Structures are given as C-alpha cells and as structure tokens.
Amino acid sequence: MNTSAATTARTMWALFEPIHAVAYFAPEAEAAYEEVGLRGFWRGYFAGRAAPLGPVGPEPVVAAFFTFAPAMVARALPDVWSLTTPGRALELRRTGAAAALTRLLAGREREVERAAEALVPRAAGLEGSGRVLAAANGALDFPDKPIERLWHATTLLREHRGDGHVAALVAAGIDGCEALVLRSAVDVPRAELQPHRGWTDQEWEAAAQRLTDRGLLAPDGTATQDGRELLRTAETATDRAAERPWRPLGPDEVATLVRLLTPLATACATALRFPNPIGVPKPTG
C-alpha cells in the first residue's frame, strides 16, 4: 500500500468536499431546482445527484447512495422526472453550484482558476470499475467556466471516494442504516444523521440491535472497541481505494495543492454546518 498516497487522499477529501457540498447546503442550489417546481430540499437533492444515472427509479439510487432509507428515496423518485428531465436537472445542479461558489469565492477568481487547473487532471479519466456514481459523473463533459470546472472536478473526486467508502462498508458487513447508527455512537450526533436519511425510530433501533448482537455496540448504545475498530478499518480501506488520483503527486506538489485549496475550502465551509450529515470536518489552516 502507498501509505503517503492514502494519507493524501484523506487530506484532499477534507479540502474538496466543502467545495462540492455547496450544491447541497447553499441557498442558490435549492433556488435553482425550485425554478422547475422541485420544491423542498430533497426533490432537488435526489434529482440533481441521481441525474447522471438517467431517469431511474428508487432502487439503484438506494443502492448507490447507500445510507438513505428506501422509503425516503421512493418519495422523490421517480416522481421528480415528471417535473424535469435528468438533462435539465444536471443543468440546474451546475447552475446552482456555480452561483453559490461565485458568491462564496468572490475575489478569489485567480485562485479558482489555479485550483481547477490542478484538480481537473486528478479528476479526469478516473477509473470507474465498481464505482457507479463516479463513472456516471465521469461520462459528463467538463464545463468551460473555471468555477464550474472546479465544482465538477470536486464532484468526480468525491463520488469516486464515496463509491469506495460504500464498498468498504459492504465488505465489513454493514448496511446503510447500521453505518449511520455506528457512526452516531462515535462522533456524529444521531440528530445529524437519522432525520436527514429518512430512517424511522423502529428501523434505527433494529439496526442498533443488530450491531449490539455483533458486539459492535454496547448495551448502552456506545460503540465498543470492535465497533470503533470496524469504522477505522473501513476508513483506512476508503483512503486506500481513493489514493489512485493522488499517486503521481510528490510531497511538494501535495503541499502546493493544500495551500491552494485551503482558503477555498474554508470559504465554502461557511455554507455548511458542523457537524453535518456528510461527516466532513471543518477545514483548518
């Protein structure tokens, strides 16, 4: 294993994820979807994120997104496709993200150009075997505008990493609800996970019981040493699976990219809350 590349993959995730995540948390993103009648946060979310897959129903989205309750996904899909097409949803996704980034990164236009130039080579041509969302987004053309190119590059990188994370959890024998329950027993509050992924109290408690039966949760709901170790192992596997785009970079190139992305990520992080349902930490630097 290339340990330095895996470490770089985790470092870069914490920097590109806030840039990508404005598409979920910034008001401009929700406003863009509302233009075509996709009112309410979740209709726009599922339409925009699932759009690269085509006019799909809930089943493949439940599988690919992993931690969402099937009933929650089914409330949005396939009904959203009666309001807009996947192609139009992609346009709205890009427009909303670009509007948010334009506001958040005002005065940093040159840094945006440099960041796009640095990340596009890392994101272009990502290997998509076993990575449904990364491959679907990878089939889309890179936009021309630097701010849109930057957002698209971060989207490819985060879906590539996310696909690997899902694979790591599946390999550990953890389902979507169990992953959230175990995470809530370690660091992210239940209130930041359960309501934003649509699981009922009954489903949540059933998942907690399954984890308890496996010795991953203690009877009081705290994570056991085995539970914490399972999460650490999954995170290590995720970093390892995400390392390929960063392998060509030497230490100086990594340091330069960190210096370039940190102020952009910090500015974008003002549109997020911490802690948050996606688990991304607050940028430091």
mmCIF file of C-alpha atoms in Angstrom:
data_model
loop_
_atom_site.group_PDB
_atom_site.id
_atom_site.type_symbol
_atom_site.label_atom_id
_atom_site.label_comp_id
_atom_site.label_asym_id
_atom_site.label_seq_id
_atom_site.Cartn_x
_atom_site.Cartn_y
_atom_site.Cartn_z
ATOM 1 C CA MET A 1 0.000 0.000 0.000
ATOM 2 C CA ASN A 2 1.204 3.507 -0.807
ATOM 3 C CA THR A 3 0.653 4.993 2.636
ATOM 4 C CA SER A 4 1.520 8.539 1.607
ATOM 5 C CA ALA A 5 -0.995 8.459 -1.253
ATOM 6 C CA ALA A 6 -3.725 7.160 1.063
ATOM 7 C CA THR A 7 -2.935 9.908 3.560
ATOM 8 C CA THR A 8 -3.039 12.456 0.759
ATOM 9 C CA ALA A 9 -6.427 11.105 -0.315
ATOM 10 C CA ARG A 10 -7.874 11.828 3.136
ATOM 11 C CA THR A 11 -6.261 15.263 3.313
ATOM 12 C CA MET A 12 -7.635 16.198 -0.093
ATOM 13 C CA TRP A 13 -11.125 14.923 0.730
ATOM 14 C CA ALA A 14 -11.376 17.364 3.622
ATOM 15 C CA LEU A 15 -10.491 20.166 1.179
ATOM 16 C CA PHE A 16 -12.501 19.323 -1.929
ATOM 17 C CA GLU A 17 -15.623 18.092 -0.132
ATOM 18 C CA PRO A 18 -16.682 21.554 1.151
ATOM 19 C CA ILE A 19 -16.349 22.925 -2.396
ATOM 20 C CA HIS A 20 -18.577 20.177 -3.759
ATOM 21 C CA ALA A 21 -21.028 20.338 -0.857
ATOM 22 C CA VAL A 22 -22.249 23.854 -1.620
ATOM 23 C CA ALA A 23 -24.555 22.064 -4.082
ATOM 24 C CA TYR A 24 -26.415 20.674 -1.052
ATOM 25 C CA PHE A 25 -26.153 23.409 1.568
ATOM 26 C CA ALA A 26 -26.083 26.781 -0.238
ATOM 27 C CA PRO A 27 -29.395 28.585 -0.879
ATOM 28 C CA GLU A 28 -28.522 29.176 -4.532
ATOM 29 C CA ALA A 29 -28.595 25.437 -5.165
ATOM 30 C CA GLU A 30 -32.089 24.947 -3.766
ATOM 31 C CA ALA A 31 -33.342 28.036 -5.596
ATOM 32 C CA ALA A 32 -32.150 26.632 -8.923
ATOM 33 C CA TYR A 33 -34.241 23.482 -8.524
ATOM 34 C CA GLU A 34 -37.281 25.456 -7.435
ATOM 35 C CA GLU A 35 -37.327 27.142 -10.847
ATOM 36 C CA VAL A 36 -38.760 23.948 -12.360
ATOM 37 C CA GLY A 37 -41.057 23.108 -9.468
ATOM 38 C CA LEU A 38 -38.690 20.902 -7.474
ATOM 39 C CA ARG A 39 -39.757 22.465 -4.199
ATOM 40 C CA GLY A 40 -38.399 21.166 -0.941
ATOM 41 C CA PHE A 41 -34.767 20.306 -0.446
ATOM 42 C CA TRP A 42 -34.964 16.573 -1.064
ATOM 43 C CA ARG A 43 -36.607 16.664 -4.500
ATOM 44 C CA GLY A 44 -33.769 18.789 -5.800
ATOM 45 C CA TYR A 45 -31.163 16.716 -3.998
ATOM 46 C CA PHE A 46 -32.287 13.400 -5.438
ATOM 47 C CA ALA A 47 -32.946 14.832 -8.897
ATOM 48 C CA GLY A 48 -29.546 16.519 -9.119
ATOM 49 C CA ARG A 49 -27.402 13.797 -7.626
ATOM 50 C CA ALA A 50 -29.191 10.945 -9.403
ATOM 51 C CA ALA A 51 -29.429 12.725 -12.766
ATOM 52 C CA PRO A 52 -26.145 11.287 -14.129
ATOM 53 C CA LEU A 53 -27.771 7.839 -13.868
ATOM 54 C CA GLY A 54 -30.699 8.812 -16.117
ATOM 55 C CA PRO A 55 -34.437 8.705 -15.270
ATOM 56 C CA VAL A 56 -34.033 5.957 -12.689
ATOM 57 C CA GLY A 57 -36.422 4.736 -10.036
ATOM 58 C CA PRO A 58 -35.529 4.456 -6.361
ATOM 59 C CA GLU A 59 -33.825 1.050 -6.317
ATOM 60 C CA PRO A 60 -30.464 1.911 -7.941
ATOM 61 C CA VAL A 61 -30.332 5.170 -6.023
ATOM 62 C CA VAL A 62 -30.885 3.389 -2.704
ATOM 63 C CA ALA A 63 -28.031 1.074 -3.657
ATOM 64 C CA ALA A 64 -25.639 3.793 -4.811
ATOM 65 C CA PHE A 65 -26.395 6.433 -2.157
ATOM 66 C CA PHE A 66 -26.328 3.646 0.482
ATOM 67 C CA THR A 67 -27.335 5.391 3.713
ATOM 68 C CA PHE A 68 -30.790 6.656 2.681
ATOM 69 C CA ALA A 69 -33.926 4.840 3.772
ATOM 70 C CA PRO A 70 -35.675 3.268 0.749
ATOM 71 C CA ALA A 71 -38.981 4.913 1.698
ATOM 72 C CA MET A 72 -37.348 8.352 1.659
ATOM 73 C CA VAL A 73 -35.873 7.829 -1.797
ATOM 74 C CA ALA A 74 -39.180 6.487 -3.124
ATOM 75 C CA ARG A 75 -40.935 9.702 -2.096
ATOM 76 C CA ALA A 76 -38.790 11.582 -4.626
ATOM 77 C CA LEU A 77 -38.078 9.056 -7.371
ATOM 78 C CA PRO A 78 -39.280 8.515 -9.995
ATOM 79 C CA ASP A 79 -41.819 11.357 -9.476
ATOM 80 C CA VAL A 80 -39.223 14.112 -9.972
ATOM 81 C CA TRP A 81 -38.845 13.042 -13.598
ATOM 82 C CA SER A 82 -42.417 14.199 -14.222
ATOM 83 C CA LEU A 83 -41.237 17.715 -13.323
ATOM 84 C CA THR A 84 -37.897 17.773 -15.105
ATOM 85 C CA THR A 85 -35.561 15.611 -17.157
ATOM 86 C CA PRO A 86 -32.189 14.312 -15.972
ATOM 87 C CA GLY A 87 -30.513 16.576 -18.505
ATOM 88 C CA ARG A 88 -32.257 19.648 -17.162
ATOM 89 C CA ALA A 89 -31.549 18.549 -13.586
ATOM 90 C CA LEU A 90 -27.844 18.431 -14.440
ATOM 91 C CA GLU A 91 -28.037 21.980 -15.789
ATOM 92 C CA LEU A 92 -29.770 23.172 -12.631
ATOM 93 C CA ARG A 93 -27.255 21.373 -10.447
ATOM 94 C CA ARG A 94 -24.366 23.062 -12.229
ATOM 95 C CA THR A 95 -26.050 26.473 -12.251
ATOM 96 C CA GLY A 96 -26.879 26.381 -8.552
ATOM 97 C CA ALA A 97 -23.411 25.216 -7.551
ATOM 98 C CA ALA A 98 -21.738 27.849 -9.737
ATOM 99 C CA ALA A 99 -23.916 30.620 -8.293
ATOM 100 C CA ALA A 100 -23.052 29.545 -4.760
ATOM 101 C CA LEU A 101 -19.338 29.327 -5.492
ATOM 102 C CA THR A 102 -19.358 32.688 -7.272
ATOM 103 C CA ARG A 103 -20.699 34.293 -4.104
ATOM 104 C CA LEU A 104 -18.555 32.364 -1.642
ATOM 105 C CA LEU A 105 -15.318 32.723 -3.614
ATOM 106 C CA ALA A 106 -15.761 36.310 -4.789
ATOM 107 C CA GLY A 107 -12.368 37.999 -5.145
ATOM 108 C CA ARG A 108 -10.609 34.650 -5.497
ATOM 109 C CA GLU A 109 -11.148 34.181 -9.211
ATOM 110 C CA ARG A 110 -7.467 33.589 -9.963
ATOM 111 C CA GLU A 111 -7.242 31.019 -7.177
ATOM 112 C CA VAL A 112 -10.326 29.285 -8.584
ATOM 113 C CA GLU A 113 -8.648 29.059 -11.995
ATOM 114 C CA ARG A 114 -5.484 27.628 -10.487
ATOM 115 C CA ALA A 115 -7.425 25.146 -8.375
ATOM 116 C CA ALA A 116 -9.405 23.993 -11.406
ATOM 117 C CA GLU A 117 -6.181 23.575 -13.381
ATOM 118 C CA ALA A 118 -4.733 21.482 -10.563
ATOM 119 C CA LEU A 119 -7.768 19.278 -9.868
ATOM 120 C CA VAL A 120 -9.028 18.558 -13.369
ATOM 121 C CA PRO A 121 -6.050 16.279 -14.174
ATOM 122 C CA ARG A 122 -6.716 14.389 -10.934
ATOM 123 C CA ALA A 123 -10.430 14.001 -11.741
ATOM 124 C CA ALA A 124 -10.366 13.407 -15.496
ATOM 125 C CA GLY A 125 -10.358 9.778 -16.548
ATOM 126 C CA LEU A 126 -10.890 8.326 -13.083
ATOM 127 C CA GLU A 127 -11.004 4.532 -13.090
ATOM 128 C CA GLY A 128 -14.675 3.647 -12.663
ATOM 129 C CA SER A 129 -14.748 -0.105 -12.110
ATOM 130 C CA GLY A 130 -17.228 -0.810 -9.323
ATOM 131 C CA ARG A 131 -17.901 2.913 -8.885
ATOM 132 C CA VAL A 132 -21.346 3.646 -10.259
ATOM 133 C CA LEU A 133 -21.673 7.311 -9.287
ATOM 134 C CA ALA A 134 -18.107 8.181 -10.218
ATOM 135 C CA ALA A 135 -18.469 6.509 -13.614
ATOM 136 C CA ALA A 136 -21.835 8.153 -14.330
ATOM 137 C CA ASN A 137 -20.475 11.602 -13.490
ATOM 138 C CA GLY A 138 -17.284 10.827 -15.373
ATOM 139 C CA ALA A 139 -19.301 10.415 -18.568
ATOM 140 C CA LEU A 140 -20.272 14.100 -18.402
ATOM 141 C CA ASP A 141 -18.207 16.732 -20.176
ATOM 142 C CA PHE A 142 -16.153 19.195 -18.166
ATOM 143 C CA PRO A 143 -17.720 22.666 -18.322
ATOM 144 C CA ASP A 144 -15.768 25.571 -19.798
ATOM 145 C CA LYS A 145 -16.041 28.133 -16.991
ATOM 146 C CA PRO A 146 -13.316 27.754 -14.343
ATOM 147 C CA ILE A 147 -15.713 27.858 -11.405
ATOM 148 C CA GLU A 148 -17.874 25.147 -12.986
ATOM 149 C CA ARG A 149 -14.817 23.084 -13.887
ATOM 150 C CA LEU A 150 -13.655 23.290 -10.280
ATOM 151 C CA TRP A 151 -17.027 22.133 -8.972
ATOM 152 C CA HIS A 152 -17.252 19.293 -11.495
ATOM 153 C CA ALA A 153 -13.744 18.089 -10.600
ATOM 154 C CA THR A 154 -14.587 18.036 -6.895
ATOM 155 C CA THR A 155 -17.807 16.175 -7.672
ATOM 156 C CA LEU A 156 -15.975 13.458 -9.577
ATOM 157 C CA LEU A 157 -13.420 13.067 -6.799
ATOM 158 C CA ARG A 158 -15.995 12.919 -4.017
ATOM 159 C CA GLU A 159 -18.242 10.400 -5.792
ATOM 160 C CA HIS A 160 -15.165 8.307 -6.584
ATOM 161 C CA ARG A 161 -14.237 8.327 -2.910
ATOM 162 C CA GLY A 162 -17.840 7.748 -1.849
ATOM 163 C CA ASP A 163 -18.204 4.686 -4.047
ATOM 164 C CA GLY A 164 -15.096 3.245 -2.422
ATOM 165 C CA HIS A 165 -16.463 4.031 1.029
ATOM 166 C CA VAL A 166 -19.670 2.145 0.265
ATOM 167 C CA ALA A 167 -17.627 -0.832 -0.895
ATOM 168 C CA ALA A 168 -15.607 -0.760 2.329
ATOM 169 C CA LEU A 169 -18.743 -0.765 4.483
ATOM 170 C CA VAL A 170 -20.342 -3.545 2.453
ATOM 171 C CA ALA A 171 -17.167 -5.595 2.835
ATOM 172 C CA ALA A 172 -17.408 -5.045 6.592
ATOM 173 C CA GLY A 173 -20.933 -6.472 6.585
ATOM 174 C CA ILE A 174 -22.596 -3.143 7.424
ATOM 175 C CA ASP A 175 -25.807 -1.913 5.795
ATOM 176 C CA GLY A 176 -26.793 1.710 5.281
ATOM 177 C CA CYS A 177 -28.730 2.237 8.495
ATOM 178 C CA GLU A 178 -26.176 0.330 10.566
ATOM 179 C CA ALA A 179 -23.410 2.563 9.197
ATOM 180 C CA LEU A 180 -25.229 5.622 10.482
ATOM 181 C CA VAL A 181 -26.044 4.100 13.867
ATOM 182 C CA LEU A 182 -22.433 3.072 14.405
ATOM 183 C CA ARG A 183 -21.144 6.467 13.297
ATOM 184 C CA SER A 184 -23.558 8.210 15.682
ATOM 185 C CA ALA A 185 -22.108 6.124 18.507
ATOM 186 C CA VAL A 186 -18.658 7.525 17.764
ATOM 187 C CA ASP A 187 -18.706 11.162 16.659
ATOM 188 C CA VAL A 188 -21.630 12.485 14.561
ATOM 189 C CA PRO A 189 -24.831 13.077 16.561
ATOM 190 C CA ARG A 190 -27.874 10.964 15.747
ATOM 191 C CA ALA A 191 -29.838 14.173 15.113
ATOM 192 C CA GLU A 192 -27.475 14.967 12.229
ATOM 193 C CA LEU A 193 -27.945 11.565 10.624
ATOM 194 C CA GLN A 194 -31.287 9.853 11.198
ATOM 195 C CA PRO A 195 -33.720 12.609 10.107
ATOM 196 C CA HIS A 196 -31.585 13.526 7.109
ATOM 197 C CA ARG A 197 -31.527 9.944 5.846
ATOM 198 C CA GLY A 198 -35.166 9.082 6.493
ATOM 199 C CA TRP A 199 -34.930 6.123 8.875
ATOM 200 C CA THR A 200 -37.764 5.603 11.345
ATOM 201 C CA ASP A 201 -37.094 5.119 15.046
ATOM 202 C CA GLN A 202 -38.080 1.469 14.666
ATOM 203 C CA GLU A 203 -35.613 0.946 11.811
ATOM 204 C CA TRP A 204 -32.885 2.764 13.731
ATOM 205 C CA GLU A 205 -33.396 0.705 16.877
ATOM 206 C CA ALA A 206 -33.480 -2.526 14.875
ATOM 207 C CA ALA A 207 -30.142 -1.617 13.305
ATOM 208 C CA ALA A 208 -28.741 -0.797 16.744
ATOM 209 C CA GLN A 209 -29.841 -4.213 17.983
ATOM 210 C CA ARG A 210 -28.110 -5.945 15.073
ATOM 211 C CA LEU A 211 -24.910 -4.068 15.893
ATOM 212 C CA THR A 212 -25.261 -4.978 19.565
ATOM 213 C CA ASP A 213 -25.723 -8.625 18.667
ATOM 214 C CA ARG A 214 -22.436 -8.457 16.741
ATOM 215 C CA GLY A 215 -20.621 -6.860 19.669
ATOM 216 C CA LEU A 216 -20.148 -3.552 17.826
ATOM 217 C CA LEU A 217 -22.357 -1.583 20.206
ATOM 218 C CA ALA A 218 -22.546 -1.904 23.976
ATOM 219 C CA PRO A 219 -25.979 -2.307 25.593
ATOM 220 C CA ASP A 220 -25.949 1.417 26.460
ATOM 221 C CA GLY A 221 -25.563 2.316 22.779
ATOM 222 C CA THR A 222 -21.918 3.339 22.857
ATOM 223 C CA ALA A 223 -19.509 1.872 20.338
ATOM 224 C CA THR A 224 -17.380 -0.977 21.588
ATOM 225 C CA GLN A 225 -13.702 -1.320 20.797
ATOM 226 C CA ASP A 226 -14.666 -3.711 17.986
ATOM 227 C CA GLY A 227 -17.166 -1.182 16.653
ATOM 228 C CA ARG A 228 -14.611 1.608 16.617
ATOM 229 C CA GLU A 229 -12.065 -0.693 15.012
ATOM 230 C CA LEU A 230 -14.548 -1.626 12.287
ATOM 231 C CA LEU A 231 -15.044 2.052 11.444
ATOM 232 C CA ARG A 232 -11.289 2.697 11.487
ATOM 233 C CA THR A 233 -10.734 -0.252 9.167
ATOM 234 C CA ALA A 234 -13.445 0.980 6.800
ATOM 235 C CA GLU A 235 -11.954 4.475 6.747
ATOM 236 C CA THR A 236 -8.498 3.066 6.042
ATOM 237 C CA ALA A 237 -9.914 0.997 3.186
ATOM 238 C CA THR A 238 -11.696 4.091 1.872
ATOM 239 C CA ASP A 239 -8.467 6.086 1.855
ATOM 240 C CA ARG A 240 -6.658 3.260 0.122
ATOM 241 C CA ALA A 241 -9.380 2.956 -2.520
ATOM 242 C CA ALA A 242 -9.247 6.728 -3.109
ATOM 243 C CA GLU A 243 -5.486 7.035 -3.457
ATOM 244 C CA ARG A 244 -5.087 6.415 -7.201
ATOM 245 C CA PRO A 245 -5.688 10.025 -8.372
ATOM 246 C CA TRP A 246 -3.051 11.282 -5.938
ATOM 247 C CA ARG A 247 -0.281 8.762 -6.545
ATOM 248 C CA PRO A 248 1.531 10.877 -9.175
ATOM 249 C CA LEU A 249 1.951 13.793 -6.761
ATOM 250 C CA GLY A 250 5.188 14.321 -4.878
ATOM 251 C CA PRO A 251 5.347 15.933 -1.413
ATOM 252 C CA ASP A 252 5.952 19.416 -2.801
ATOM 253 C CA GLU A 253 3.005 19.117 -5.188
ATOM 254 C CA VAL A 254 0.777 17.949 -2.359
ATOM 255 C CA ALA A 255 1.857 20.875 -0.195
ATOM 256 C CA THR A 256 1.177 23.316 -3.015
ATOM 257 C CA LEU A 257 -2.285 21.874 -3.596
ATOM 258 C CA VAL A 258 -3.088 22.057 0.119
ATOM 259 C CA ARG A 259 -2.071 25.735 0.193
ATOM 260 C CA LEU A 260 -4.184 26.403 -2.881
ATOM 261 C CA LEU A 261 -7.330 24.602 -1.750
ATOM 262 C CA THR A 262 -7.367 25.506 1.945
ATOM 263 C CA PRO A 263 -8.654 29.098 1.599
ATOM 264 C CA LEU A 264 -11.244 27.994 -0.968
ATOM 265 C CA ALA A 265 -12.453 25.153 1.248
ATOM 266 C CA THR A 266 -12.552 27.473 4.263
ATOM 267 C CA ALA A 267 -14.673 29.996 2.383
ATOM 268 C CA CYS A 268 -17.044 27.297 1.123
ATOM 269 C CA ALA A 269 -17.321 25.806 4.603
ATOM 270 C CA THR A 270 -19.211 28.916 5.708
ATOM 271 C CA ALA A 271 -22.183 27.491 3.772
ATOM 272 C CA LEU A 272 -22.039 24.258 5.783
ATOM 273 C CA ARG A 273 -22.799 23.464 9.379
ATOM 274 C CA PHE A 274 -20.565 21.428 11.663
ATOM 275 C CA PRO A 275 -21.213 18.662 12.470
ATOM 276 C CA ASN A 276 -23.124 17.783 9.299
ATOM 277 C CA PRO A 277 -24.808 14.723 7.775
ATOM 278 C CA ILE A 278 -21.968 14.095 5.314
ATOM 279 C CA GLY A 279 -19.385 13.899 8.093
ATOM 280 C CA VAL A 280 -16.878 16.280 6.548
ATOM 281 C CA PRO A 281 -14.719 18.070 9.152
ATOM 282 C CA LYS A 282 -14.313 21.825 9.306
ATOM 283 C CA PRO A 283 -11.251 22.894 7.281
ATOM 284 C CA THR A 284 -8.291 24.071 9.313
ATOM 285 C CA GLY A 285 -5.491 26.312 8.250
#
